[in-house]
Amino acid sequence: MATLANHTLAAALGGWIRNVFDPVLLRWLLAASFLGVAAWTLVPDRLADESAPPVASALGVFGVTVVAFFLAEMGDKTQVATAVLAARFDSLVTVVAGTTVGMLVADVPAVFAGHLAAVRIPLRAVRIVAALLFAGMGIALLVAD
């Protein structure tokens, strides 16, 4: 739920950006954004060492988890990528569905397999492939007519 809400918010921002900027300027901004996300993707995420204080809430464990995940994901790589994709493509529903499913495909196995998956998945290679894909999209925008 948090991923869906987060990606919907990011896609709405991207859609707004698509409608505000001149198409030529937007093309250059999007290309730069894709190249920026490519570079950012190469930087590994770091977990905060701070332990969060216990939260007593009427929302329960599920509600607190949704809110905490939503807030933690604000401004992260996937949200920025979602905004950039929504600014590039004119289908908010498709962008939100694709980025949300992509996030779940990446996260669900890690959640269920936990540490076993983390030590076996070559995260550096995954970051490099993702960076190359984003860079490819940025370059494609620059050379497209």
PDB file of N, CA, C and O in Angstrom, residues 11-76:
ATOM      1  N   ALA A  11       4.280   9.781  -9.581  1.00  0.00           N
ATOM      2  CA  ALA A  11       3.793   9.833 -10.961  1.00  0.00           C
ATOM      3  C   ALA A  11       2.934  11.074 -11.190  1.00  0.00           C
ATOM      4  O   ALA A  11       2.999  11.689 -12.262  1.00  0.00           O
ATOM      5  N   ALA A  12       2.136  11.442 -10.199  1.00  0.00           N
ATOM      6  CA  ALA A  12       1.330  12.662 -10.335  1.00  0.00           C
ATOM      7  C   ALA A  12       2.238  13.884 -10.478  1.00  0.00           C
ATOM      8  O   ALA A  12       1.979  14.769 -11.300  1.00  0.00           O
ATOM      9  N   LEU A  13       3.323  13.927  -9.714  1.00  0.00           N
ATOM     10  CA  LEU A  13       4.283  15.015  -9.838  1.00  0.00           C
ATOM     11  C   LEU A  13       4.918  15.014 -11.227  1.00  0.00           C
ATOM     12  O   LEU A  13       5.031  16.056 -11.866  1.00  0.00           O
ATOM     13  N   GLY A  14       5.291  13.836 -11.707  1.00  0.00           N
ATOM     14  CA  GLY A  14       5.876  13.736 -13.044  1.00  0.00           C
ATOM     15  C   GLY A  14       4.906  14.166 -14.131  1.00  0.00           C
ATOM     16  O   GLY A  14       5.286  14.849 -15.087  1.00  0.00           O
ATOM     17  N   GLY A  15       3.635  13.788 -13.987  1.00  0.00           N
ATOM     18  CA  GLY A  15       2.613  14.209 -14.946  1.00  0.00           C
ATOM     19  C   GLY A  15       2.420  15.711 -14.944  1.00  0.00           C
ATOM     20  O   GLY A  15       2.253  16.332 -16.004  1.00  0.00           O
ATOM     21  N   TRP A  16       2.474  16.297 -13.767  1.00  0.00           N
ATOM     22  CA  TRP A  16       2.354  17.757 -13.666  1.00  0.00           C
ATOM     23  C   TRP A  16       3.543  18.424 -14.363  1.00  0.00           C
ATOM     24  O   TRP A  16       3.368  19.383 -15.106  1.00  0.00           O
ATOM     25  N   ILE A  17       4.741  17.888 -14.124  1.00  0.00           N
ATOM     26  CA  ILE A  17       5.942  18.435 -14.769  1.00  0.00           C
ATOM     27  C   ILE A  17       5.820  18.353 -16.283  1.00  0.00           C
ATOM     28  O   ILE A  17       6.174  19.289 -16.999  1.00  0.00           O
ATOM     29  N   ARG A  18       5.286  17.239 -16.804  1.00  0.00           N
ATOM     30  CA  ARG A  18       5.117  17.060 -18.249  1.00  0.00           C
ATOM     31  C   ARG A  18       4.224  18.143 -18.830  1.00  0.00           C
ATOM     32  O   ARG A  18       4.426  18.602 -19.953  1.00  0.00           O
ATOM     33  N   ASN A  19       3.239  18.581 -18.072  1.00  0.00           N
ATOM     34  CA  ASN A  19       2.297  19.589 -18.562  1.00  0.00           C
ATOM     35  C   ASN A  19       2.789  21.022 -18.377  1.00  0.00           C
ATOM     36  O   ASN A  19       2.251  21.935 -18.998  1.00  0.00           O
ATOM     37  N   VAL A  20       3.781  21.239 -17.556  1.00  0.00           N
ATOM     38  CA  VAL A  20       4.256  22.583 -17.251  1.00  0.00           C
ATOM     39  C   VAL A  20       5.369  23.035 -18.194  1.00  0.00           C
ATOM     40  O   VAL A  20       5.398  24.189 -18.608  1.00  0.00           O
ATOM     41  N   PHE A  21       6.269  22.140 -18.540  1.00  0.00           N
ATOM     42  CA  PHE A  21       7.444  22.524 -19.324  1.00  0.00           C
ATOM     43  C   PHE A  21       7.214  22.380 -20.822  1.00  0.00           C
ATOM     44  O   PHE A  21       6.495  21.503 -21.275  1.00  0.00           O
ATOM     45  N   ASP A  22       7.880  23.244 -21.573  1.00  0.00           N
ATOM     46  CA  ASP A  22       7.910  23.171 -23.025  1.00  0.00           C
ATOM     47  C   ASP A  22       8.498  21.801 -23.417  1.00  0.00           C
ATOM     48  O   ASP A  22       9.454  21.345 -22.788  1.00  0.00           O
ATOM     49  N   PRO A  23       7.959  21.135 -24.444  1.00  0.00           N
ATOM     50  CA  PRO A  23       8.437  19.792 -24.817  1.00  0.00           C
ATOM     51  C   PRO A  23       9.939  19.703 -25.096  1.00  0.00           C
ATOM     52  O   PRO A  23      10.580  18.715 -24.743  1.00  0.00           O
ATOM     53  N   VAL A  24      10.513  20.716 -25.712  1.00  0.00           N
ATOM     54  CA  VAL A  24      11.955  20.675 -26.003  1.00  0.00           C
ATOM     55  C   VAL A  24      12.760  20.744 -24.700  1.00  0.00           C
ATOM     56  O   VAL A  24      13.692  19.963 -24.487  1.00  0.00           O
ATOM     57  N   LEU A  25      12.391  21.666 -23.825  1.00  0.00           N
ATOM     58  CA  LEU A  25      13.064  21.773 -22.534  1.00  0.00           C
ATOM     59  C   LEU A  25      12.833  20.498 -21.716  1.00  0.00           C
ATOM     60  O   LEU A  25      13.760  19.994 -21.073  1.00  0.00           O
ATOM     61  N   LEU A  26      11.615  19.988 -21.752  1.00  0.00           N
ATOM     62  CA  LEU A  26      11.287  18.770 -21.011  1.00  0.00           C
ATOM     63  C   LEU A  26      12.167  17.606 -21.464  1.00  0.00           C
ATOM     64  O   LEU A  26      12.647  16.829 -20.644  1.00  0.00           O
ATOM     65  N   ARG A  27      12.396  17.505 -22.758  1.00  0.00           N
ATOM     66  CA  ARG A  27      13.235  16.430 -23.288  1.00  0.00           C
ATOM     67  C   ARG A  27      14.637  16.499 -22.686  1.00  0.00           C
ATOM     68  O   ARG A  27      15.198  15.488 -22.246  1.00  0.00           O
ATOM     69  N   TRP A  28      15.217  17.697 -22.632  1.00  0.00           N
ATOM     70  CA  TRP A  28      16.552  17.854 -22.054  1.00  0.00           C
ATOM     71  C   TRP A  28      16.542  17.595 -20.543  1.00  0.00           C
ATOM     72  O   TRP A  28      17.466  16.972 -20.014  1.00  0.00           O
ATOM     73  N   LEU A  29      15.516  18.071 -19.861  1.00  0.00           N
ATOM     74  CA  LEU A  29      15.408  17.826 -18.421  1.00  0.00           C
ATOM     75  C   LEU A  29      15.266  16.343 -18.118  1.00  0.00           C
ATOM     76  O   LEU A  29      15.870  15.816 -17.173  1.00  0.00           O
ATOM     77  N   LEU A  30      14.455  15.653 -18.926  1.00  0.00           N
ATOM     78  CA  LEU A  30      14.270  14.216 -18.720  1.00  0.00           C
ATOM     79  C   LEU A  30      15.552  13.448 -18.995  1.00  0.00           C
ATOM     80  O   LEU A  30      15.914  12.541 -18.234  1.00  0.00           O
ATOM     81  N   ALA A  31      16.241  13.803 -20.073  1.00  0.00           N
ATOM     82  CA  ALA A  31      17.509  13.128 -20.378  1.00  0.00           C
ATOM     83  C   ALA A  31      18.495  13.319 -19.221  1.00  0.00           C
ATOM     84  O   ALA A  31      19.134  12.358 -18.773  1.00  0.00           O
ATOM     85  N   ALA A  32      18.605  14.546 -18.733  1.00  0.00           N
ATOM     86  CA  ALA A  32      19.497  14.818 -17.605  1.00  0.00           C
ATOM     87  C   ALA A  32      19.050  14.066 -16.360  1.00  0.00           C
ATOM     88  O   ALA A  32      19.878  13.536 -15.604  1.00  0.00           O
ATOM     89  N   SER A  33      17.740  13.983 -16.156  1.00  0.00           N
ATOM     90  CA  SER A  33      17.214  13.269 -14.990  1.00  0.00           C
ATOM     91  C   SER A  33      17.525  11.788 -15.075  1.00  0.00           C
ATOM     92  O   SER A  33      17.939  11.164 -14.083  1.00  0.00           O
ATOM     93  N   PHE A  34      17.322  11.174 -16.256  1.00  0.00           N
ATOM     94  CA  PHE A  34      17.641   9.756 -16.423  1.00  0.00           C
ATOM     95  C   PHE A  34      19.134   9.512 -16.180  1.00  0.00           C
ATOM     96  O   PHE A  34      19.514   8.537 -15.523  1.00  0.00           O
ATOM     97  N   LEU A  35      19.982  10.388 -16.704  1.00  0.00           N
ATOM     98  CA  LEU A  35      21.417  10.229 -16.492  1.00  0.00           C
ATOM     99  C   LEU A  35      21.778  10.435 -15.017  1.00  0.00           C
ATOM    100  O   LEU A  35      22.635   9.736 -14.473  1.00  0.00           O
ATOM    101  N   GLY A  36      21.092  11.369 -14.352  1.00  0.00           N
ATOM    102  CA  GLY A  36      21.304  11.571 -12.919  1.00  0.00           C
ATOM    103  C   GLY A  36      20.874  10.366 -12.102  1.00  0.00           C
ATOM    104  O   GLY A  36      21.577   9.947 -11.169  1.00  0.00           O
ATOM    105  N   VAL A  37      19.725   9.795 -12.442  1.00  0.00           N
ATOM    106  CA  VAL A  37      19.262   8.593 -11.736  1.00  0.00           C
ATOM    107  C   VAL A  37      20.232   7.444 -11.990  1.00  0.00           C
ATOM    108  O   VAL A  37      20.512   6.641 -11.095  1.00  0.00           O
ATOM    109  N   ALA A  38      20.771   7.353 -13.213  1.00  0.00           N
ATOM    110  CA  ALA A  38      21.760   6.313 -13.522  1.00  0.00           C
ATOM    111  C   ALA A  38      22.965   6.436 -12.590  1.00  0.00           C
ATOM    112  O   ALA A  38      23.417   5.442 -12.005  1.00  0.00           O
ATOM    113  N   ALA A  39      23.475   7.649 -12.442  1.00  0.00           N
ATOM    114  CA  ALA A  39      24.627   7.863 -11.551  1.00  0.00           C
ATOM    115  C   ALA A  39      24.263   7.567 -10.102  1.00  0.00           C
ATOM    116  O   ALA A  39      25.026   6.930  -9.364  1.00  0.00           O
ATOM    117  N   TRP A  40      23.077   8.017  -9.685  1.00  0.00           N
ATOM    118  CA  TRP A  40      22.621   7.807  -8.301  1.00  0.00           C
ATOM    119  C   TRP A  40      22.444   6.326  -8.021  1.00  0.00           C
ATOM    120  O   TRP A  40      22.690   5.858  -6.906  1.00  0.00           O
ATOM    121  N   THR A  41      22.021   5.555  -9.019  1.00  0.00           N
ATOM    122  CA  THR A  41      21.801   4.129  -8.853  1.00  0.00           C
ATOM    123  C   THR A  41      23.096   3.405  -8.502  1.00  0.00           C
ATOM    124  O   THR A  41      23.077   2.384  -7.826  1.00  0.00           O
ATOM    125  N   LEU A  42      24.211   3.933  -8.949  1.00  0.00           N
ATOM    126  CA  LEU A  42      25.499   3.298  -8.658  1.00  0.00           C
ATOM    127  C   LEU A  42      25.916   3.463  -7.196  1.00  0.00           C
ATOM    128  O   LEU A  42      26.793   2.748  -6.721  1.00  0.00           O
ATOM    129  N   VAL A  43      25.279   4.381  -6.480  1.00  0.00           N
ATOM    130  CA  VAL A  43      25.599   4.608  -5.077  1.00  0.00           C
ATOM    131  C   VAL A  43      24.753   3.662  -4.223  1.00  0.00           C
ATOM    132  O   VAL A  43      23.529   3.724  -4.255  1.00  0.00           O
ATOM    133  N   PRO A  44      25.404   2.779  -3.474  1.00  0.00           N
ATOM    134  CA  PRO A  44      24.633   1.835  -2.649  1.00  0.00           C
ATOM    135  C   PRO A  44      23.821   2.549  -1.570  1.00  0.00           C
ATOM    136  O   PRO A  44      24.253   3.565  -1.023  1.00  0.00           O
ATOM    137  N   ASP A  45      22.647   2.007  -1.284  1.00  0.00           N
ATOM    138  CA  ASP A  45      21.832   2.533  -0.192  1.00  0.00           C
ATOM    139  C   ASP A  45      22.504   2.173   1.132  1.00  0.00           C
ATOM    140  O   ASP A  45      23.156   1.136   1.262  1.00  0.00           O
ATOM    141  N   ARG A  46      22.315   3.038   2.121  1.00  0.00           N
ATOM    142  CA  ARG A  46      22.835   2.767   3.454  1.00  0.00           C
ATOM    143  C   ARG A  46      21.686   2.764   4.438  1.00  0.00           C
ATOM    144  O   ARG A  46      20.795   3.597   4.363  1.00  0.00           O
ATOM    145  N   LEU A  47      21.730   1.837   5.357  1.00  0.00           N
ATOM    146  CA  LEU A  47      20.726   1.781   6.409  1.00  0.00           C
ATOM    147  C   LEU A  47      21.177   2.670   7.552  1.00  0.00           C
ATOM    148  O   LEU A  47      22.356   2.710   7.898  1.00  0.00           O
ATOM    149  N   ALA A  48      20.221   3.366   8.134  1.00  0.00           N
ATOM    150  CA  ALA A  48      20.537   4.208   9.289  1.00  0.00           C
ATOM    151  C   ALA A  48      20.822   3.324  10.489  1.00  0.00           C
ATOM    152  O   ALA A  48      20.188   2.292  10.694  1.00  0.00           O
ATOM    153  N   ASP A  49      21.796   3.713  11.280  1.00  0.00           N
ATOM    154  CA  ASP A  49      22.150   2.938  12.464  1.00  0.00           C
ATOM    155  C   ASP A  49      21.265   3.278  13.658  1.00  0.00           C
ATOM    156  O   ASP A  49      21.312   2.604  14.674  1.00  0.00           O
ATOM    157  N   GLU A  50      20.472   4.318  13.502  1.00  0.00           N
ATOM    158  CA  GLU A  50      19.618   4.742  14.608  1.00  0.00           C
ATOM    159  C   GLU A  50      18.469   3.763  14.768  1.00  0.00           C
ATOM    160  O   GLU A  50      17.877   3.315  13.802  1.00  0.00           O
ATOM    161  N   SER A  51      18.145   3.428  16.012  1.00  0.00           N
ATOM    162  CA  SER A  51      16.982   2.589  16.233  1.00  0.00           C
ATOM    163  C   SER A  51      15.788   3.499  16.490  1.00  0.00           C
ATOM    164  O   SER A  51      15.869   4.458  17.237  1.00  0.00           O
ATOM    165  N   ALA A  52      14.714   3.185  15.831  1.00  0.00           N
ATOM    166  CA  ALA A  52      13.518   4.014  15.951  1.00  0.00           C
ATOM    167  C   ALA A  52      12.835   3.754  17.284  1.00  0.00           C
ATOM    168  O   ALA A  52      12.777   2.623  17.751  1.00  0.00           O
ATOM    169  N   PRO A  53      12.306   4.794  17.895  1.00  0.00           N
ATOM    170  CA  PRO A  53      11.579   4.592  19.149  1.00  0.00           C
ATOM    171  C   PRO A  53      10.275   3.851  18.871  1.00  0.00           C
ATOM    172  O   PRO A  53       9.717   3.944  17.783  1.00  0.00           O
ATOM    173  N   PRO A  54       9.790   3.076  19.846  1.00  0.00           N
ATOM    174  CA  PRO A  54       8.536   2.366  19.630  1.00  0.00           C
ATOM    175  C   PRO A  54       7.383   3.352  19.426  1.00  0.00           C
ATOM    176  O   PRO A  54       7.342   4.412  20.035  1.00  0.00           O
ATOM    177  N   VAL A  55       6.491   2.999  18.525  1.00  0.00           N
ATOM    178  CA  VAL A  55       5.372   3.869  18.204  1.00  0.00           C
ATOM    179  C   VAL A  55       4.087   3.194  18.649  1.00  0.00           C
ATOM    180  O   VAL A  55       3.779   2.103  18.208  1.00  0.00           O
ATOM    181  N   ALA A  56       3.373   3.848  19.530  1.00  0.00           N
ATOM    182  CA  ALA A  56       2.076   3.340  19.938  1.00  0.00           C
ATOM    183  C   ALA A  56       1.044   4.058  19.087  1.00  0.00           C
ATOM    184  O   ALA A  56       1.018   5.265  19.003  1.00  0.00           O
ATOM    185  N   SER A  57       0.227   3.279  18.400  1.00  0.00           N
ATOM    186  CA  SER A  57      -0.702   3.908  17.487  1.00  0.00           C
ATOM    187  C   SER A  57      -1.982   3.110  17.379  1.00  0.00           C
ATOM    188  O   SER A  57      -1.981   1.893  17.501  1.00  0.00           O
ATOM    189  N   ALA A  58      -3.037   3.826  17.089  1.00  0.00           N
ATOM    190  CA  ALA A  58      -4.314   3.169  16.832  1.00  0.00           C
ATOM    191  C   ALA A  58      -4.309   2.499  15.466  1.00  0.00           C
ATOM    192  O   ALA A  58      -5.190   1.719  15.150  1.00  0.00           O
ATOM    193  N   LEU A  59      -3.296   2.795  14.656  1.00  0.00           N
ATOM    194  CA  LEU A  59      -3.201   2.204  13.326  1.00  0.00           C
ATOM    195  C   LEU A  59      -2.797   0.741  13.376  1.00  0.00           C
ATOM    196  O   LEU A  59      -2.986   0.010  12.414  1.00  0.00           O
ATOM    197  N   GLY A  60      -2.191   0.301  14.446  1.00  0.00           N
ATOM    198  CA  GLY A  60      -1.723  -1.067  14.551  1.00  0.00           C
ATOM    199  C   GLY A  60      -0.427  -1.263  13.789  1.00  0.00           C
ATOM    200  O   GLY A  60       0.123  -0.336  13.193  1.00  0.00           O
ATOM    201  N   VAL A  61       0.069  -2.480  13.801  1.00  0.00           N
ATOM    202  CA  VAL A  61       1.345  -2.789  13.167  1.00  0.00           C
ATOM    203  C   VAL A  61       1.293  -2.503  11.670  1.00  0.00           C
ATOM    204  O   VAL A  61       2.212  -1.909  11.109  1.00  0.00           O
ATOM    205  N   PHE A  62       0.212  -2.911  11.006  1.00  0.00           N
ATOM    206  CA  PHE A  62       0.102  -2.695   9.559  1.00  0.00           C
ATOM    207  C   PHE A  62       0.118  -1.210   9.235  1.00  0.00           C
ATOM    208  O   PHE A  62       0.869  -0.763   8.375  1.00  0.00           O
ATOM    209  N   GLY A  63      -0.683  -0.423   9.918  1.00  0.00           N
ATOM    210  CA  GLY A  63      -0.762   1.005   9.657  1.00  0.00           C
ATOM    211  C   GLY A  63       0.549   1.716   9.923  1.00  0.00           C
ATOM    212  O   GLY A  63       0.984   2.561   9.132  1.00  0.00           O
ATOM    213  N   VAL A  64       1.202   1.384  11.017  1.00  0.00           N
ATOM    214  CA  VAL A  64       2.479   2.001  11.346  1.00  0.00           C
ATOM    215  C   VAL A  64       3.518   1.624  10.291  1.00  0.00           C
ATOM    216  O   VAL A  64       4.319   2.466   9.853  1.00  0.00           O
ATOM    217  N   THR A  65       3.495   0.366   9.837  1.00  0.00           N
ATOM    218  CA  THR A  65       4.436  -0.081   8.812  1.00  0.00           C
ATOM    219  C   THR A  65       4.204   0.661   7.500  1.00  0.00           C
ATOM    220  O   THR A  65       5.163   1.103   6.842  1.00  0.00           O
ATOM    221  N   VAL A  66       2.942   0.827   7.108  1.00  0.00           N
ATOM    222  CA  VAL A  66       2.634   1.546   5.871  1.00  0.00           C
ATOM    223  C   VAL A  66       3.124   2.987   5.952  1.00  0.00           C
ATOM    224  O   VAL A  66       3.792   3.482   5.044  1.00  0.00           O
ATOM    225  N   VAL A  67       2.823   3.658   7.050  1.00  0.00           N
ATOM    226  CA  VAL A  67       3.233   5.060   7.207  1.00  0.00           C
ATOM    227  C   VAL A  67       4.756   5.169   7.251  1.00  0.00           C
ATOM    228  O   VAL A  67       5.352   6.030   6.580  1.00  0.00           O
ATOM    229  N   ALA A  68       5.404   4.290   8.011  1.00  0.00           N
ATOM    230  CA  ALA A  68       6.865   4.343   8.120  1.00  0.00           C
ATOM    231  C   ALA A  68       7.522   4.082   6.769  1.00  0.00           C
ATOM    232  O   ALA A  68       8.463   4.785   6.372  1.00  0.00           O
ATOM    233  N   PHE A  69       7.032   3.100   6.036  1.00  0.00           N
ATOM    234  CA  PHE A  69       7.604   2.787   4.728  1.00  0.00           C
ATOM    235  C   PHE A  69       7.371   3.943   3.762  1.00  0.00           C
ATOM    236  O   PHE A  69       8.272   4.332   3.027  1.00  0.00           O
ATOM    237  N   PHE A  70       6.175   4.501   3.769  1.00  0.00           N
ATOM    238  CA  PHE A  70       5.863   5.626   2.880  1.00  0.00           C
ATOM    239  C   PHE A  70       6.816   6.783   3.147  1.00  0.00           C
ATOM    240  O   PHE A  70       7.389   7.356   2.221  1.00  0.00           O
ATOM    241  N   LEU A  71       6.997   7.143   4.403  1.00  0.00           N
ATOM    242  CA  LEU A  71       7.872   8.265   4.752  1.00  0.00           C
ATOM    243  C   LEU A  71       9.339   7.957   4.430  1.00  0.00           C
ATOM    244  O   LEU A  71      10.069   8.819   3.953  1.00  0.00           O
ATOM    245  N   ALA A  72       9.754   6.710   4.661  1.00  0.00           N
ATOM    246  CA  ALA A  72      11.145   6.336   4.395  1.00  0.00           C
ATOM    247  C   ALA A  72      11.466   6.374   2.909  1.00  0.00           C
ATOM    248  O   ALA A  72      12.602   6.644   2.518  1.00  0.00           O
ATOM    249  N   GLU A  73      10.475   6.132   2.079  1.00  0.00           N
ATOM    250  CA  GLU A  73      10.694   6.077   0.637  1.00  0.00           C
ATOM    251  C   GLU A  73      10.559   7.438  -0.048  1.00  0.00           C
ATOM    252  O   GLU A  73      10.810   7.544  -1.244  1.00  0.00           O
ATOM    253  N   MET A  74      10.165   8.465   0.681  1.00  0.00           N
ATOM    254  CA  MET A  74      10.023   9.793   0.083  1.00  0.00           C
ATOM    255  C   MET A  74      11.374  10.273  -0.439  1.00  0.00           C
ATOM    256  O   MET A  74      12.356  10.303   0.293  1.00  0.00           O
ATOM    257  N   GLY A  75      11.412  10.629  -1.714  1.00  0.00           N
ATOM    258  CA  GLY A  75      12.622  11.174  -2.303  1.00  0.00           C
ATOM    259  C   GLY A  75      13.708  10.156  -2.593  1.00  0.00           C
ATOM    260  O   GLY A  75      14.830  10.531  -2.903  1.00  0.00           O
ATOM    261  N   ASP A  76      13.388   8.863  -2.521  1.00  0.00           N
ATOM    262  CA  ASP A  76      14.415   7.864  -2.818  1.00  0.00           C
ATOM    263  C   ASP A  76      14.528   7.647  -4.325  1.00  0.00           C
ATOM    264  O   ASP A  76      13.821   8.264  -5.120  1.00  0.00           O
TER     265      ASP A  76
END
